[in-house]
JSON list of C-alpha atoms in Angstrom, two decimals:
[
{"chain": "A", "resi": 291, "resn": "UNK", "atom": "CA", "xyz": [11.64, -6.99, 4.06]},
{"chain": "A", "resi": 292, "resn": "UNK", "atom": "CA", "xyz": [7.96, -6.57, 4.74]},
{"chain": "A", "resi": 293, "resn": "UNK", "atom": "CA", "xyz": [7.44, -3.68, 7.43]},
{"chain": "A", "resi": 294, "resn": "UNK", "atom": "CA", "xyz": [3.97, -3.99, 9.47]},
{"chain": "A", "resi": 295, "resn": "UNK", "atom": "CA", "xyz": [1.83, -1.12, 9.96]},
{"chain": "A", "resi": 296, "resn": "UNK", "atom": "CA", "xyz": [-1.14, -2.85, 11.51]},
{"chain": "A", "resi": 297, "resn": "UNK", "atom": "CA", "xyz": [-1.86, -6.39, 12.44]},
{"chain": "A", "resi": 298, "resn": "UNK", "atom": "CA", "xyz": [-2.99, -6.83, 8.93]},
{"chain": "A", "resi": 299, "resn": "UNK", "atom": "CA", "xyz": [-1.26, -4.44, 6.67]},
{"chain": "A", "resi": 300, "resn": "UNK", "atom": "CA", "xyz": [2.35, -4.61, 5.73]},
{"chain": "A", "resi": 301, "resn": "UNK", "atom": "CA", "xyz": [4.07, -2.53, 3.19]},
{"chain": "A", "resi": 302, "resn": "UNK", "atom": "CA", "xyz": [7.43, -3.26, 1.25]},
{"chain": "A", "resi": 303, "resn": "UNK", "atom": "CA", "xyz": [9.99, -1.80, -1.25]},
{"chain": "A", "resi": 304, "resn": "UNK", "atom": "CA", "xyz": [9.57, -3.62, -4.86]},
{"chain": "A", "resi": 305, "resn": "UNK", "atom": "CA", "xyz": [9.06, -7.35, -4.52]},
{"chain": "A", "resi": 306, "resn": "UNK", "atom": "CA", "xyz": [10.08, -10.04, -6.68]},
{"chain": "A", "resi": 307, "resn": "UNK", "atom": "CA", "xyz": [8.06, -13.19, -7.78]},
{"chain": "A", "resi": 308, "resn": "UNK", "atom": "CA", "xyz": [9.94, -15.05, -4.99]},
{"chain": "A", "resi": 309, "resn": "UNK", "atom": "CA", "xyz": [8.76, -12.59, -2.52]},
{"chain": "A", "resi": 310, "resn": "UNK", "atom": "CA", "xyz": [5.00, -13.53, -3.43]},
{"chain": "A", "resi": 311, "resn": "UNK", "atom": "CA", "xyz": [5.55, -16.99, -1.84]},
{"chain": "A", "resi": 312, "resn": "UNK", "atom": "CA", "xyz": [7.15, -15.56, 1.22]},
{"chain": "A", "resi": 313, "resn": "UNK", "atom": "CA", "xyz": [3.91, -13.15, 1.64]},
{"chain": "A", "resi": 314, "resn": "UNK", "atom": "CA", "xyz": [1.51, -16.22, 0.99]},
{"chain": "A", "resi": 315, "resn": "UNK", "atom": "CA", "xyz": [3.33, -18.09, 3.78]},
{"chain": "A", "resi": 316, "resn": "UNK", "atom": "CA", "xyz": [3.07, -15.09, 6.07]},
{"chain": "A", "resi": 317, "resn": "UNK", "atom": "CA", "xyz": [-0.61, -15.16, 5.76]},
{"chain": "A", "resi": 318, "resn": "UNK", "atom": "CA", "xyz": [-1.07, -12.24, 3.02]},
{"chain": "A", "resi": 319, "resn": "UNK", "atom": "CA", "xyz": [-4.22, -12.95, 1.05]},
{"chain": "A", "resi": 320, "resn": "UNK", "atom": "CA", "xyz": [-3.90, -9.61, -1.20]},
{"chain": "A", "resi": 321, "resn": "UNK", "atom": "CA", "xyz": [-1.15, -7.79, -3.00]},
{"chain": "A", "resi": 322, "resn": "UNK", "atom": "CA", "xyz": [-1.34, -4.08, -3.83]},
{"chain": "A", "resi": 323, "resn": "UNK", "atom": "CA", "xyz": [0.93, -2.92, -6.37]},
{"chain": "A", "resi": 324, "resn": "UNK", "atom": "CA", "xyz": [1.45, 0.90, -5.91]},
{"chain": "A", "resi": 325, "resn": "UNK", "atom": "CA", "xyz": [4.33, 1.02, -8.76]},
{"chain": "A", "resi": 326, "resn": "UNK", "atom": "CA", "xyz": [3.58, 2.26, -12.22]},
{"chain": "A", "resi": 327, "resn": "UNK", "atom": "CA", "xyz": [5.00, 0.02, -14.76]},
{"chain": "A", "resi": 328, "resn": "UNK", "atom": "CA", "xyz": [8.48, 0.64, -16.27]},
{"chain": "A", "resi": 329, "resn": "UNK", "atom": "CA", "xyz": [9.21, 3.26, -13.20]},
{"chain": "A", "resi": 330, "resn": "UNK", "atom": "CA", "xyz": [12.94, 1.68, -13.50]},
{"chain": "A", "resi": 331, "resn": "UNK", "atom": "CA", "xyz": [14.57, -0.91, -15.47]},
{"chain": "A", "resi": 332, "resn": "UNK", "atom": "CA", "xyz": [15.14, -3.07, -12.59]},
{"chain": "A", "resi": 333, "resn": "UNK", "atom": "CA", "xyz": [11.57, -3.70, -11.27]},
{"chain": "A", "resi": 334, "resn": "UNK", "atom": "CA", "xyz": [9.86, -6.75, -11.71]},
{"chain": "A", "resi": 335, "resn": "UNK", "atom": "CA", "xyz": [6.51, -6.21, -13.76]},
{"chain": "A", "resi": 336, "resn": "UNK", "atom": "CA", "xyz": [3.14, -5.90, -12.14]},
{"chain": "A", "resi": 337, "resn": "UNK", "atom": "CA", "xyz": [2.20, -8.77, -14.69]},
{"chain": "A", "resi": 338, "resn": "UNK", "atom": "CA", "xyz": [4.66, -11.04, -13.38]},
{"chain": "A", "resi": 339, "resn": "UNK", "atom": "CA", "xyz": [3.87, -10.47, -9.58]},
{"chain": "A", "resi": 340, "resn": "UNK", "atom": "CA", "xyz": [0.27, -10.56, -10.42]},
{"chain": "A", "resi": 341, "resn": "UNK", "atom": "CA", "xyz": [0.64, -14.07, -12.27]},
{"chain": "A", "resi": 342, "resn": "UNK", "atom": "CA", "xyz": [2.76, -15.33, -9.00]},
{"chain": "A", "resi": 343, "resn": "UNK", "atom": "CA", "xyz": [0.14, -13.89, -6.82]},
{"chain": "A", "resi": 344, "resn": "UNK", "atom": "CA", "xyz": [-2.72, -15.73, -8.54]},
{"chain": "A", "resi": 345, "resn": "UNK", "atom": "CA", "xyz": [-0.91, -18.80, -8.61]},
{"chain": "A", "resi": 346, "resn": "UNK", "atom": "CA", "xyz": [-0.14, -18.87, -5.07]},
{"chain": "A", "resi": 347, "resn": "UNK", "atom": "CA", "xyz": [-3.99, -18.24, -4.33]},
{"chain": "A", "resi": 348, "resn": "UNK", "atom": "CA", "xyz": [-3.54, -14.44, -3.60]},
{"chain": "A", "resi": 349, "resn": "UNK", "atom": "CA", "xyz": [-5.67, -11.57, -4.72]},
{"chain": "A", "resi": 350, "resn": "UNK", "atom": "CA", "xyz": [-4.10, -8.68, -6.66]},
{"chain": "A", "resi": 351, "resn": "UNK", "atom": "CA", "xyz": [-4.90, -5.09, -7.28]},
{"chain": "A", "resi": 352, "resn": "UNK", "atom": "CA", "xyz": [-2.87, -2.44, -9.16]},
{"chain": "A", "resi": 353, "resn": "UNK", "atom": "CA", "xyz": [-3.20, 1.16, -7.78]},
{"chain": "A", "resi": 354, "resn": "UNK", "atom": "CA", "xyz": [-0.02, 2.89, -9.35]},
{"chain": "A", "resi": 355, "resn": "UNK", "atom": "CA", "xyz": [1.11, 6.37, -7.58]},
{"chain": "A", "resi": 356, "resn": "UNK", "atom": "CA", "xyz": [3.58, 8.44, -9.67]},
{"chain": "A", "resi": 357, "resn": "UNK", "atom": "CA", "xyz": [5.84, 10.83, -7.90]},
{"chain": "A", "resi": 358, "resn": "UNK", "atom": "CA", "xyz": [3.28, 13.73, -9.13]},
{"chain": "A", "resi": 359, "resn": "UNK", "atom": "CA", "xyz": [1.10, 12.75, -6.14]},
{"chain": "A", "resi": 360, "resn": "UNK", "atom": "CA", "xyz": [-2.07, 11.10, -4.98]},
{"chain": "A", "resi": 361, "resn": "UNK", "atom": "CA", "xyz": [-5.44, 11.43, -6.64]},
{"chain": "A", "resi": 362, "resn": "UNK", "atom": "CA", "xyz": [-8.93, 11.01, -5.03]},
{"chain": "A", "resi": 363, "resn": "UNK", "atom": "CA", "xyz": [-9.40, 7.67, -7.17]},
{"chain": "A", "resi": 364, "resn": "UNK", "atom": "CA", "xyz": [-6.31, 6.27, -5.77]},
{"chain": "A", "resi": 365, "resn": "UNK", "atom": "CA", "xyz": [-7.43, 6.98, -2.26]},
{"chain": "A", "resi": 366, "resn": "UNK", "atom": "CA", "xyz": [-10.84, 5.33, -3.09]},
{"chain": "A", "resi": 367, "resn": "UNK", "atom": "CA", "xyz": [-9.27, 2.39, -4.54]},
{"chain": "A", "resi": 368, "resn": "UNK", "atom": "CA", "xyz": [-6.85, 1.90, -1.73]},
{"chain": "A", "resi": 369, "resn": "UNK", "atom": "CA", "xyz": [-9.88, 2.12, 0.85]},
{"chain": "A", "resi": 370, "resn": "UNK", "atom": "CA", "xyz": [-11.81, -0.17, -0.84]},
{"chain": "A", "resi": 371, "resn": "UNK", "atom": "CA", "xyz": [-9.23, -2.82, -1.28]},
{"chain": "A", "resi": 372, "resn": "UNK", "atom": "CA", "xyz": [-8.24, -2.42, 2.13]},
{"chain": "A", "resi": 373, "resn": "UNK", "atom": "CA", "xyz": [-11.98, -2.91, 3.19]},
{"chain": "A", "resi": 374, "resn": "UNK", "atom": "CA", "xyz": [-12.72, -5.84, 0.81]},
{"chain": "A", "resi": 375, "resn": "UNK", "atom": "CA", "xyz": [-9.47, -7.83, 1.76]},
{"chain": "A", "resi": 376, "resn": "UNK", "atom": "CA", "xyz": [-9.95, -10.97, 3.78]},
{"chain": "A", "resi": 377, "resn": "UNK", "atom": "CA", "xyz": [-6.93, -11.44, 5.72]},
{"chain": "A", "resi": 378, "resn": "UNK", "atom": "CA", "xyz": [-3.27, -9.76, 5.51]},
{"chain": "A", "resi": 379, "resn": "UNK", "atom": "CA", "xyz": [-2.44, -7.17, 2.86]},
{"chain": "A", "resi": 380, "resn": "UNK", "atom": "CA", "xyz": [0.94, -6.50, 1.53]},
{"chain": "A", "resi": 381, "resn": "UNK", "atom": "CA", "xyz": [1.30, -2.97, -0.62]},
{"chain": "A", "resi": 382, "resn": "UNK", "atom": "CA", "xyz": [4.59, -2.25, -2.23]},
{"chain": "A", "resi": 383, "resn": "UNK", "atom": "CA", "xyz": [6.16, 0.23, -4.22]},
{"chain": "A", "resi": 384, "resn": "UNK", "atom": "CA", "xyz": [9.92, 1.51, -4.98]},
{"chain": "A", "resi": 385, "resn": "UNK", "atom": "CA", "xyz": [10.64, 2.09, -1.21]},
{"chain": "A", "resi": 386, "resn": "UNK", "atom": "CA", "xyz": [7.33, 1.31, 0.58]},
{"chain": "A", "resi": 387, "resn": "UNK", "atom": "CA", "xyz": [6.77, 5.01, 1.12]},
{"chain": "A", "resi": 388, "resn": "UNK", "atom": "CA", "xyz": [3.99, 5.63, -1.48]},
{"chain": "A", "resi": 389, "resn": "UNK", "atom": "CA", "xyz": [2.14, 2.58, -0.15]},
{"chain": "A", "resi": 390, "resn": "UNK", "atom": "CA", "xyz": [2.54, 4.00, 3.38]},
{"chain": "A", "resi": 391, "resn": "UNK", "atom": "CA", "xyz": [1.14, 7.31, 2.58]},
{"chain": "A", "resi": 392, "resn": "UNK", "atom": "CA", "xyz": [-1.68, 6.10, 0.24]},
{"chain": "A", "resi": 393, "resn": "UNK", "atom": "CA", "xyz": [-2.75, 3.50, 3.25]},
{"chain": "A", "resi": 394, "resn": "UNK", "atom": "CA", "xyz": [-2.64, 6.80, 5.62]},
{"chain": "A", "resi": 395, "resn": "UNK", "atom": "CA", "xyz": [-4.76, 8.76, 3.09]},
{"chain": "A", "resi": 396, "resn": "UNK", "atom": "CA", "xyz": [-7.18, 5.59, 2.76]},
{"chain": "A", "resi": 397, "resn": "UNK", "atom": "CA", "xyz": [-7.54, 5.32, 6.54]},
{"chain": "A", "resi": 398, "resn": "UNK", "atom": "CA", "xyz": [-7.87, 9.03, 7.12]},
{"chain": "A", "resi": 399, "resn": "UNK", "atom": "CA", "xyz": [-10.70, 9.06, 4.60]},
{"chain": "A", "resi": 400, "resn": "UNK", "atom": "CA", "xyz": [-12.60, 6.64, 6.77]},
{"chain": "A", "resi": 401, "resn": "UNK", "atom": "CA", "xyz": [-12.18, 8.80, 9.95]},
{"chain": "A", "resi": 402, "resn": "UNK", "atom": "CA", "xyz": [-8.89, 7.48, 11.37]},
{"chain": "A", "resi": 403, "resn": "UNK", "atom": "CA", "xyz": [-6.86, 10.00, 13.27]},
{"chain": "A", "resi": 404, "resn": "UNK", "atom": "CA", "xyz": [-3.97, 11.43, 11.59]},
{"chain": "A", "resi": 405, "resn": "UNK", "atom": "CA", "xyz": [-1.61, 11.35, 14.66]},
{"chain": "A", "resi": 406, "resn": "UNK", "atom": "CA", "xyz": [-2.51, 7.55, 15.30]},
{"chain": "A", "resi": 407, "resn": "UNK", "atom": "CA", "xyz": [-1.61, 6.98, 11.40]},
{"chain": "A", "resi": 408, "resn": "UNK", "atom": "CA", "xyz": [1.56, 8.77, 11.89]},
{"chain": "A", "resi": 409, "resn": "UNK", "atom": "CA", "xyz": [2.53, 6.80, 14.95]},
{"chain": "A", "resi": 410, "resn": "UNK", "atom": "CA", "xyz": [1.87, 3.63, 13.18]},
{"chain": "A", "resi": 411, "resn": "UNK", "atom": "CA", "xyz": [3.86, 4.64, 10.08]},
{"chain": "A", "resi": 412, "resn": "UNK", "atom": "CA", "xyz": [6.82, 5.83, 12.18]},
{"chain": "A", "resi": 413, "resn": "UNK", "atom": "CA", "xyz": [6.98, 2.68, 13.86]},
{"chain": "A", "resi": 414, "resn": "UNK", "atom": "CA", "xyz": [7.40, 1.05, 10.66]},
{"chain": "A", "resi": 415, "resn": "UNK", "atom": "CA", "xyz": [10.12, 3.67, 9.61]},
{"chain": "A", "resi": 416, "resn": "UNK", "atom": "CA", "xyz": [7.96, 5.98, 7.35]},
{"chain": "A", "resi": 417, "resn": "UNK", "atom": "CA", "xyz": [7.00, 9.62, 7.88]},
{"chain": "A", "resi": 418, "resn": "UNK", "atom": "CA", "xyz": [3.75, 10.96, 6.79]},
{"chain": "A", "resi": 419, "resn": "UNK", "atom": "CA", "xyz": [4.47, 14.43, 7.04]},
{"chain": "A", "resi": 420, "resn": "UNK", "atom": "CA", "xyz": [4.20, 14.90, 3.43]},
{"chain": "A", "resi": 421, "resn": "UNK", "atom": "CA", "xyz": [0.41, 14.25, 3.59]},
{"chain": "A", "resi": 422, "resn": "UNK", "atom": "CA", "xyz": [-0.53, 15.62, 6.91]},
{"chain": "A", "resi": 423, "resn": "UNK", "atom": "CA", "xyz": [-2.87, 18.26, 5.29]},
{"chain": "A", "resi": 424, "resn": "UNK", "atom": "CA", "xyz": [-4.47, 15.92, 2.90]},
{"chain": "A", "resi": 425, "resn": "UNK", "atom": "CA", "xyz": [-5.08, 13.40, 5.97]},
{"chain": "A", "resi": 426, "resn": "UNK", "atom": "CA", "xyz": [-6.59, 16.22, 7.68]},
{"chain": "A", "resi": 427, "resn": "UNK", "atom": "CA", "xyz": [-8.89, 17.30, 4.89]},
{"chain": "A", "resi": 428, "resn": "UNK", "atom": "CA", "xyz": [-9.97, 13.41, 4.27]},
{"chain": "A", "resi": 429, "resn": "UNK", "atom": "CA", "xyz": [-10.62, 13.04, 7.89]},
{"chain": "A", "resi": 430, "resn": "UNK", "atom": "CA", "xyz": [-12.64, 16.20, 8.11]},
{"chain": "A", "resi": 431, "resn": "UNK", "atom": "CA", "xyz": [-14.87, 14.90, 5.18]},
{"chain": "A", "resi": 432, "resn": "UNK", "atom": "CA", "xyz": [-15.22, 11.49, 6.89]},
{"chain": "A", "resi": 433, "resn": "UNK", "atom": "CA", "xyz": [-16.89, 13.30, 10.07]}
]
């Protein structure tokens, strides 16, 4: 269920409380929730995931992303969370796509090349085409 983007970064569709223990056993130290609350009736709430994460000794941060797109504060928050994490990271949303796109934007904002990011995302089954122009812009700022 967890798809690997790098040796430290994993993404997933909506996780459950039980998945938190699986993540901890896999060495995850931080869970990033990129899903807005109440996006769908079947999702496990962020509060439940956070409670389970903290009980398992994991850090937790919520950086919700709606289908309206990405804002600069979200890219900055994701970059900060990735930089501060001490171990493996699991980011999730409804399908894993928004988490992957936000990861790529955060990495581009730190100067990583969009083509390298696109290859890593493709290896995990995700397409970065929707954010290619934004990655280029963010990488240009980092230079």
